[in-house]
PDB file of C-alpha atoms in Angstrom:
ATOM      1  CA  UNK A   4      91.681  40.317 129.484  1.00  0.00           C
ATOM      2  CA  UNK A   5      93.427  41.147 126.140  1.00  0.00           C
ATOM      3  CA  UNK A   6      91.410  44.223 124.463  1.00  0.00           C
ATOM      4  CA  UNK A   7      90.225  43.327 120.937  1.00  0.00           C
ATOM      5  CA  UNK A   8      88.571  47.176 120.168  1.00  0.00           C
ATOM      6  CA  UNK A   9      91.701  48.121 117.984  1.00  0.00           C
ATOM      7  CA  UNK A  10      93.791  44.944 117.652  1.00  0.00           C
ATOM      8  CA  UNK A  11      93.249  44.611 113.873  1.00  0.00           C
ATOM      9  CA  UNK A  12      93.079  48.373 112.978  1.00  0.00           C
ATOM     10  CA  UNK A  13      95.687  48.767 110.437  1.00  0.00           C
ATOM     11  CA  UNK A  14      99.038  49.985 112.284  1.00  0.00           C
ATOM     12  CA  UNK A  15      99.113  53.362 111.244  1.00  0.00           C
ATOM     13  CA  UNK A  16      95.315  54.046 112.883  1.00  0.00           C
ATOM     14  CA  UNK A  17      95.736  52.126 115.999  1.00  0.00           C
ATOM     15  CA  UNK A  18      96.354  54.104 118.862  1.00  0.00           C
ATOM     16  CA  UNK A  19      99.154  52.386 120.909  1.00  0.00           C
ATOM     17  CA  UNK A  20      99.457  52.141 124.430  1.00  0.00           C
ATOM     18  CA  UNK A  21     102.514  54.832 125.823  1.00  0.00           C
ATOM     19  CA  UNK A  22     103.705  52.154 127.937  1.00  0.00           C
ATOM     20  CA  UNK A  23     104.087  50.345 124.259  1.00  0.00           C
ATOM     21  CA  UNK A  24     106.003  53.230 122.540  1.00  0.00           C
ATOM     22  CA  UNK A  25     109.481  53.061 122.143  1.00  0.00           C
ATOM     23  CA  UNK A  26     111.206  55.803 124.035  1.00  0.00           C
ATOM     24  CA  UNK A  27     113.099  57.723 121.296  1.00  0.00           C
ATOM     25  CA  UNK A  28     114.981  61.098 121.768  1.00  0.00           C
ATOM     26  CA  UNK A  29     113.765  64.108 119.823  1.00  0.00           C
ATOM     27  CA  UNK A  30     116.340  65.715 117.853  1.00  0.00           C
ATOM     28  CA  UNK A  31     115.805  69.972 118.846  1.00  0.00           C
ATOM     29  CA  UNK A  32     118.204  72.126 117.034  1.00  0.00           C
ATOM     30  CA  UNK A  33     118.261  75.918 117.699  1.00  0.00           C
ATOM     31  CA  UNK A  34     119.072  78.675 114.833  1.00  0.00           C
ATOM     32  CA  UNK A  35     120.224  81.776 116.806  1.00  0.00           C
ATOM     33  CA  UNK A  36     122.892  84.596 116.910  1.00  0.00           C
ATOM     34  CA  UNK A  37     125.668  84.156 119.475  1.00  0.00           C
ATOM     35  CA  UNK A  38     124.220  86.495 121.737  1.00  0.00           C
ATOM     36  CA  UNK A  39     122.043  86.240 125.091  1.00  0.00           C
ATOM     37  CA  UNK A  40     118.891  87.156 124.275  1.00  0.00           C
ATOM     38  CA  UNK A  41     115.594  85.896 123.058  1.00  0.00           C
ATOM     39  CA  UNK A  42     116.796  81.795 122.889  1.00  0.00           C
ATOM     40  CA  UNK A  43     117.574  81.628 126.557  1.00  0.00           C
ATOM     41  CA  UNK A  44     113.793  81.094 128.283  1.00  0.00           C
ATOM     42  CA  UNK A  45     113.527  78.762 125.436  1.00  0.00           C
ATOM     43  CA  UNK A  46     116.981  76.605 126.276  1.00  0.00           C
ATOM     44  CA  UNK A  47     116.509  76.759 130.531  1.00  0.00           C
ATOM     45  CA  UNK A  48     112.758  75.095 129.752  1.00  0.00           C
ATOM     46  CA  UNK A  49     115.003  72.169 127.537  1.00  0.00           C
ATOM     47  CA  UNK A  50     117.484  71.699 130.377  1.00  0.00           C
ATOM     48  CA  UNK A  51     114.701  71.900 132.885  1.00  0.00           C
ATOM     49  CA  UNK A  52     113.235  69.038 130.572  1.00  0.00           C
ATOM     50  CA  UNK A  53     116.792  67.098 130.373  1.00  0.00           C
ATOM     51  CA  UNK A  54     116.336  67.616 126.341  1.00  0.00           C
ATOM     52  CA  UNK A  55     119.733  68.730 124.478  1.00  0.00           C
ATOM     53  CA  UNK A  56     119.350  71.091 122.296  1.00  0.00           C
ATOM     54  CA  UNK A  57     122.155  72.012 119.928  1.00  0.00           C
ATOM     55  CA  UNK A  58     122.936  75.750 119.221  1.00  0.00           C
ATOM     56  CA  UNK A  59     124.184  76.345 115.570  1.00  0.00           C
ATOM     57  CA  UNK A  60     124.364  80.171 114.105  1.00  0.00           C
ATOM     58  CA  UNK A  61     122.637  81.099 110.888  1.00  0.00           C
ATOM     59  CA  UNK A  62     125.926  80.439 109.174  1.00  0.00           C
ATOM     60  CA  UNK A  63     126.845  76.828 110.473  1.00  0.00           C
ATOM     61  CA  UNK A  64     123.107  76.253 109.739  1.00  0.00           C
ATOM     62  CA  UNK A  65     122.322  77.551 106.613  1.00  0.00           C
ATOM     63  CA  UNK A  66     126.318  77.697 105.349  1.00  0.00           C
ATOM     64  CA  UNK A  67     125.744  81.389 104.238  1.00  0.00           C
ATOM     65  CA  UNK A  68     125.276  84.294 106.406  1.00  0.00           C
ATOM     66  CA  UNK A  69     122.409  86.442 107.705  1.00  0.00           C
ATOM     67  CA  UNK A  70     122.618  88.766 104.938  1.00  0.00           C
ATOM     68  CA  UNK A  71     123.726  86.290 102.191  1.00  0.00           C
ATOM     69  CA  UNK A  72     120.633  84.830 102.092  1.00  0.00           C
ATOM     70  CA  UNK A  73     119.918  82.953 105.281  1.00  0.00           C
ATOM     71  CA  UNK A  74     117.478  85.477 106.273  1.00  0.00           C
ATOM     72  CA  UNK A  75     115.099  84.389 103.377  1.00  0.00           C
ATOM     73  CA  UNK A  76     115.557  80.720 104.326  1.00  0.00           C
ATOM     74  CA  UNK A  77     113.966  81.172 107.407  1.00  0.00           C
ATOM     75  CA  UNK A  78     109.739  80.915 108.099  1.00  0.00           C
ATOM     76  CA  UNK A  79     109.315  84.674 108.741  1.00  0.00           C
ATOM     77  CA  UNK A  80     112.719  86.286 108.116  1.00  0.00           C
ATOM     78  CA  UNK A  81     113.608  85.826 111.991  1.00  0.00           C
ATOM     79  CA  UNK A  82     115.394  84.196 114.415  1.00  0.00           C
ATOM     80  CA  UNK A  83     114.963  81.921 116.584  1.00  0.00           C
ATOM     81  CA  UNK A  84     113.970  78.904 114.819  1.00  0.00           C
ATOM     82  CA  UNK A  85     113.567  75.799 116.447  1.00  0.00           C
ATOM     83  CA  UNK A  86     114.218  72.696 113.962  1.00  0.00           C
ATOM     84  CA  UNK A  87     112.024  69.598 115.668  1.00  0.00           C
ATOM     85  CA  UNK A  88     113.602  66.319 113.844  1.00  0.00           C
ATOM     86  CA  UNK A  89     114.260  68.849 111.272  1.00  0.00           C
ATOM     87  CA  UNK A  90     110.433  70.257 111.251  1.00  0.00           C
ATOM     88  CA  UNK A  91     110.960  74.517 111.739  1.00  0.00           C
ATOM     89  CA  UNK A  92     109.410  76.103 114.037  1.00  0.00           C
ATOM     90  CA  UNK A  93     109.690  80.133 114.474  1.00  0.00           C
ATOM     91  CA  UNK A  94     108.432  82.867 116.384  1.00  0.00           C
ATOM     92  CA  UNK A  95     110.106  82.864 120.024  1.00  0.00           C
ATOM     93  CA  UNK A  96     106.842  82.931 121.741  1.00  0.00           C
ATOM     94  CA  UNK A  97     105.365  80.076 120.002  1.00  0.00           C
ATOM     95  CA  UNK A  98     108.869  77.850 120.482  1.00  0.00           C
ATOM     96  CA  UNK A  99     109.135  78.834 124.529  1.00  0.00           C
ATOM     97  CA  UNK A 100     105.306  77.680 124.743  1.00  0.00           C
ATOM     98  CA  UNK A 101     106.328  74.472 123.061  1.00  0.00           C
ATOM     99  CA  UNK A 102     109.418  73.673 125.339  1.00  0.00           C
ATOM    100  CA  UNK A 103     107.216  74.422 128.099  1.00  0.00           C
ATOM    101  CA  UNK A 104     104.735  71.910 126.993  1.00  0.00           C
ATOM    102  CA  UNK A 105     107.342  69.085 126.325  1.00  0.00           C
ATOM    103  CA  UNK A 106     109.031  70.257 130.340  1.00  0.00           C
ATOM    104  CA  UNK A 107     105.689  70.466 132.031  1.00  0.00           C
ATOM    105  CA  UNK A 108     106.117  73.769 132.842  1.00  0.00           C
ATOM    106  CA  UNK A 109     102.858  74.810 131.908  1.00  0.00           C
ATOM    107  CA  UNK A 110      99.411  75.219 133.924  1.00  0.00           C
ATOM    108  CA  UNK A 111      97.338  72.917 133.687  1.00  0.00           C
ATOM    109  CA  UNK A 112      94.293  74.490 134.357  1.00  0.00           C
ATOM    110  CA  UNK A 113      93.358  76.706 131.494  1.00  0.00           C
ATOM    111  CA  UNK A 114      92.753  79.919 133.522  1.00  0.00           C
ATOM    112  CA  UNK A 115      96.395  79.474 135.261  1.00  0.00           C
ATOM    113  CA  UNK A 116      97.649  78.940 131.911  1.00  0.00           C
ATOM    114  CA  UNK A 117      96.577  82.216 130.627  1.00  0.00           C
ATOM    115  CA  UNK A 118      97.571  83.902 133.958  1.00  0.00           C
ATOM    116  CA  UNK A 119     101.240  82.174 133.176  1.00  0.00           C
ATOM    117  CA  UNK A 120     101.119  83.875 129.554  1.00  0.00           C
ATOM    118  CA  UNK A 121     100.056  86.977 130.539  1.00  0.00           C
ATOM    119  CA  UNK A 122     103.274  87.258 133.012  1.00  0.00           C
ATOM    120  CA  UNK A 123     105.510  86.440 130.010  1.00  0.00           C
ATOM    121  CA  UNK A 124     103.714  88.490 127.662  1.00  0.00           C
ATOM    122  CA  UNK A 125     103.991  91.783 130.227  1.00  0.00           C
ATOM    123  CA  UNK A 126     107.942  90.963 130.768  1.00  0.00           C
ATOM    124  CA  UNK A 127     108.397  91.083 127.114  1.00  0.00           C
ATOM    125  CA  UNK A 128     107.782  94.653 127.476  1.00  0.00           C
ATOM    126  CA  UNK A 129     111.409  94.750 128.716  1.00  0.00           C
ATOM    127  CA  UNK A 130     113.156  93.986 125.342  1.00  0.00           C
ATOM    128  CA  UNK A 131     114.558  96.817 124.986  1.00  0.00           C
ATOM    129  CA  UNK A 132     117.481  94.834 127.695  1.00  0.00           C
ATOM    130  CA  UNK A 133     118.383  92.939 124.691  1.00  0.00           C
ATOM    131  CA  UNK A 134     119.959  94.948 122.284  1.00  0.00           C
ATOM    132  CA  UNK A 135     121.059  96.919 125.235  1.00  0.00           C
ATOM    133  CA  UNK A 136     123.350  93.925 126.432  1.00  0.00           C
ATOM    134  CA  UNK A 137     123.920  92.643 122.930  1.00  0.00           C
ATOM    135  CA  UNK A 138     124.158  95.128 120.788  1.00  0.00           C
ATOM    136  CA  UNK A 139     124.183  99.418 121.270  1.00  0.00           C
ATOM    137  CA  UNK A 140     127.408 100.971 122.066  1.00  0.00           C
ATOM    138  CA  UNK A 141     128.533 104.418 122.477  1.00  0.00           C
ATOM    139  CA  UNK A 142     126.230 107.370 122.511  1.00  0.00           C
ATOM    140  CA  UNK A 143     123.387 104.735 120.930  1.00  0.00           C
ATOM    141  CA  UNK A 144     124.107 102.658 124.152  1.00  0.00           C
ATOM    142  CA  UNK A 145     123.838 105.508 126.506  1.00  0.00           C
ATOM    143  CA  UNK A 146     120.474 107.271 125.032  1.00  0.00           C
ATOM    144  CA  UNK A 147     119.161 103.666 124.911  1.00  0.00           C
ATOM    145  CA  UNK A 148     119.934 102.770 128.561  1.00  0.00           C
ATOM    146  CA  UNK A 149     118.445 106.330 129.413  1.00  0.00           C
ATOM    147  CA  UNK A 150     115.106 105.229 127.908  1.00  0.00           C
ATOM    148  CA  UNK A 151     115.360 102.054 129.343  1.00  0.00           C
ATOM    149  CA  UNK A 152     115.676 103.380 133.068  1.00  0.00           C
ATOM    150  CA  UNK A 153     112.519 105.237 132.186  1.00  0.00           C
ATOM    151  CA  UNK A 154     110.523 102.700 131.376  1.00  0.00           C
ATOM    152  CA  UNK A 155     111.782  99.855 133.375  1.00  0.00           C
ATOM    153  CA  UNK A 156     110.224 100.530 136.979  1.00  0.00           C
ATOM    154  CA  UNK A 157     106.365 100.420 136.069  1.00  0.00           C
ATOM    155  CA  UNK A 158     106.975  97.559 134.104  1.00  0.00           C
ATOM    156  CA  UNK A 159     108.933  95.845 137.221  1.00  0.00           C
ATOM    157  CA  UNK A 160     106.058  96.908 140.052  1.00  0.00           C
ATOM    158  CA  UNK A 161     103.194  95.954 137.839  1.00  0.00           C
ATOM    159  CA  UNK A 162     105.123  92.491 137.705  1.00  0.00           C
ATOM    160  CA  UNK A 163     106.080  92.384 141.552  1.00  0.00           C
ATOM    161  CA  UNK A 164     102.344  92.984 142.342  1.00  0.00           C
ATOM    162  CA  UNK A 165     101.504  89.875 140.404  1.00  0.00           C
ATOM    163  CA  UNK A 166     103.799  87.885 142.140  1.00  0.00           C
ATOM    164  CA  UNK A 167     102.894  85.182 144.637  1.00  0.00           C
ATOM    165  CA  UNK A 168     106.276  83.279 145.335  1.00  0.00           C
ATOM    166  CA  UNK A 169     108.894  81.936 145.064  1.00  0.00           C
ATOM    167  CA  UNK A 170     107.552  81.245 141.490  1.00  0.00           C
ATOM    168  CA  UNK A 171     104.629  84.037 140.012  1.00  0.00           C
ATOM    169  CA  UNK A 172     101.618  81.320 140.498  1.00  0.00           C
ATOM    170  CA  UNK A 173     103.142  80.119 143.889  1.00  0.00           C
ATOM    171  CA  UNK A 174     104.949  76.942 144.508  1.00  0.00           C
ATOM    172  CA  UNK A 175     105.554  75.626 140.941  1.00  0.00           C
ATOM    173  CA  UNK A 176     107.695  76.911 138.410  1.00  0.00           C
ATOM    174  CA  UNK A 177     106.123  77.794 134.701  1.00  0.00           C
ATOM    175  CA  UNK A 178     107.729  79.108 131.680  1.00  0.00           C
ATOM    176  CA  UNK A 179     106.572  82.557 133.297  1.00  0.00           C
ATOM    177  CA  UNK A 180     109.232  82.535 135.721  1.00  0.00           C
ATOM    178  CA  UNK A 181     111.945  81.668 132.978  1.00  0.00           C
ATOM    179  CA  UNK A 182     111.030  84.210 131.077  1.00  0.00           C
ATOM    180  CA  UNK A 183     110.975  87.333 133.802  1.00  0.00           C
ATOM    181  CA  UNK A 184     114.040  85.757 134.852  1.00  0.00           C
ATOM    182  CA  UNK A 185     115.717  86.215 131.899  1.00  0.00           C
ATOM    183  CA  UNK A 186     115.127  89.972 131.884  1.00  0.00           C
ATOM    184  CA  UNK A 187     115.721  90.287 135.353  1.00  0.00           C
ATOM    185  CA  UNK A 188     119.459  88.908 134.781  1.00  0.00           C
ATOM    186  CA  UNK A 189     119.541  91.015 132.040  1.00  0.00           C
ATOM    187  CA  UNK A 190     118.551  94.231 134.135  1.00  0.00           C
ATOM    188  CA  UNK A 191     121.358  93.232 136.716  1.00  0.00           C
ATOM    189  CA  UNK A 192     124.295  93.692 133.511  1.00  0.00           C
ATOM    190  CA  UNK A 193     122.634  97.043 132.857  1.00  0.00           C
ATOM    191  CA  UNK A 194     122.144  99.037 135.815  1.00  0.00           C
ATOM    192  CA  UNK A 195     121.178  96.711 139.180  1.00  0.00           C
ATOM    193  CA  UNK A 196     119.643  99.436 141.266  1.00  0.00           C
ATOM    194  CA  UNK A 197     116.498  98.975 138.920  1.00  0.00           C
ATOM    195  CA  UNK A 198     115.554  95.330 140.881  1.00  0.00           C
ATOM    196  CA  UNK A 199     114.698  97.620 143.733  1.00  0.00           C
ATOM    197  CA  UNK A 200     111.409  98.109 141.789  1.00  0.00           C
ATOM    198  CA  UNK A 201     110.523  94.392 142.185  1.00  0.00           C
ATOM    199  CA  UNK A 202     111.894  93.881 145.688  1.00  0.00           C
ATOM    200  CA  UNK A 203     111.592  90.041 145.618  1.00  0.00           C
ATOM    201  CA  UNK A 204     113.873  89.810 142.682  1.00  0.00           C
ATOM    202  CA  UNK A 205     116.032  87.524 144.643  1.00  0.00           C
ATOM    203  CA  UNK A 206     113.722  85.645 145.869  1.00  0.00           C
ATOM    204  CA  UNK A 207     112.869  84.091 142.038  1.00  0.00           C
ATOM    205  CA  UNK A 208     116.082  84.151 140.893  1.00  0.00           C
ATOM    206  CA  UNK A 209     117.108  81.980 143.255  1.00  0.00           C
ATOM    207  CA  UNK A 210     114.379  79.756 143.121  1.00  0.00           C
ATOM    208  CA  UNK A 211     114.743  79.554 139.392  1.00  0.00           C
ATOM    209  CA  UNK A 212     118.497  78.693 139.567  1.00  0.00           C
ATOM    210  CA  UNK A 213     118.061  76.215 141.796  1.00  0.00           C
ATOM    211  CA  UNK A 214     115.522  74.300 139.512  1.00  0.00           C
ATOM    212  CA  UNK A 215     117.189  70.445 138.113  1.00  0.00           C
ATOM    213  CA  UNK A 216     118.592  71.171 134.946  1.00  0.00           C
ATOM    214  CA  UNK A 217     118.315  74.886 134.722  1.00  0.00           C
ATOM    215  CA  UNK A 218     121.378  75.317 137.213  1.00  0.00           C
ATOM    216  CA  UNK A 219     123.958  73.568 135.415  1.00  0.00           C
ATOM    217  CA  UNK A 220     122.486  75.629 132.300  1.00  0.00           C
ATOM    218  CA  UNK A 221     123.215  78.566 133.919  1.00  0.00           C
ATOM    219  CA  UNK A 222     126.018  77.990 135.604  1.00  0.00           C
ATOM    220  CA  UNK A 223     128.173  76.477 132.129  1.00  0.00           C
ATOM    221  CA  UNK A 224     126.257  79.276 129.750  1.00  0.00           C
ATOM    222  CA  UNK A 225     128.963  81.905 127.758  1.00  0.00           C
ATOM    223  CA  UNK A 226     128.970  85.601 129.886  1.00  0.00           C
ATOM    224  CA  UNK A 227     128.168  88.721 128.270  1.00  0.00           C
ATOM    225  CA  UNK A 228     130.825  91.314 128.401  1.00  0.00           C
ATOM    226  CA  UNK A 229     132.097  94.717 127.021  1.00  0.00           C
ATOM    227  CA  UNK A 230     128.304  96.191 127.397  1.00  0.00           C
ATOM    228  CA  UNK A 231     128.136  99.494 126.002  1.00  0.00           C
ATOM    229  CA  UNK A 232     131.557  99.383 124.403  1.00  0.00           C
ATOM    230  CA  UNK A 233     131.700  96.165 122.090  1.00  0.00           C
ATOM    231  CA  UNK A 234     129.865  93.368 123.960  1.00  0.00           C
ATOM    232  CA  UNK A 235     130.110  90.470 123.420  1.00  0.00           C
ATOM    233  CA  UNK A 236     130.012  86.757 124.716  1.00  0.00           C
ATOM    234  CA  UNK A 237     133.210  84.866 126.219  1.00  0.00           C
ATOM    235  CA  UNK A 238     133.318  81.406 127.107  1.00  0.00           C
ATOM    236  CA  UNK A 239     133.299  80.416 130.812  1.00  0.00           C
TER     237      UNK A 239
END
């Protein structure tokens, strides 16, 4: 029987079937410094998702640079910024938390969700590994790293005791494990012997480079290099 509820609501109230929607792409366009840092959780969640996402630097974006005035184009003077069919979107929190929603990589029971955000909200306490692989060289690099290596290990066992396997909340992957796995591949450029603090580091790296998607990410994405001295990224 043909429902009659909504057929002559005006088109732009009536709610249409999803089997009746046309299937068309999202364009996703990511503002970002060529470095490996904060976009990366963000871009494994949009290849887990089979979404291209195109990668353009404040300059090719904005056709100034950051300190020529792209800076002030941007929502809150930061990058990332995520352009959704040309609608911004900034903060890197808020943009993973998106992807995740469009990859299903979120809980979706409400209490699992907040256990999956409180994983990636205690690994962000491992920035510092950004700038550290990105940026400091020298002395800076050196007195940085020192800090670092202080820090690192409580932050790494309070993680490990959370951890249920192979993915934090057990057999499915969430934007959680994208996230710590981003820092953990960070921690293995900047001194290895710090995984022994979370001694089933292996265990979700593996299982998160195995996920569809994600492993061709990682496997075609540009390498850091020159850490500490003038890093950099090189093509692979």
């Amino acid at each position: 029987a043909t429902d009659l509820s909504t057929a002559y609501l005006p088109l732009e109230t009536r709610v249409v079937p999803r089997d009746e929607q046309e299937d068309v792409a999202m364009k996703l366009q990511m503002i970002y410094f060529p470095v490996r840092a904060r976009q990366e959780p963000i871009l494994m969640a949009f290849a887990y998702a089979k979404m291209p996402c195109d990668v353009l630097s404040p300059t090719e974006f904005y056709g100034k640079g950051w300190g020529d005035g792209a800076k002030q184009e941007t929502p809150y003077g930061g990058l990332p910024v995520l352009l959704v069919d040309g609608k911004p979107l900034a903060q890197s929190g808020s943009i993973l938390r998106y992807a995740a929603s469009l990859a299903k990589l979120v809980p979706a029971d409400p209490f699992e969700a907040a256990l999956c955000d409180s994983v990636a909200e205690a690994a962000s306490d491992l920035v510092l590994a950004m700038p550290l692989v990105n940026m400091f060289r020298g002395d800076t690099f050196t007195e940085k790293k020192a800090a670092f290596c202080a820090t690192c290990p409580t932050v790494l066992k309070n993680l490990a005791k959370q951890y249920k396997g192979p993915f934090f909340l057990g057999d499915n992957p969430y934007y959680c494990d994208l996230a710590v796995y981003h820092y953990l591949s960070l921690i293995k450029l900047i001194e290895p012997s710090l995984l022994a603090d979370f001694p089933k580091a292996d265990v979700l790296m593996a299982a998160v480079e195995a996920l569809p998607g994600v492993s061709d990410y990682l496997a075609n994405r540009p390498e850091p290099v020159d850490i500490g001295v003038a890093p950099k990224l090189v093509p692979k």
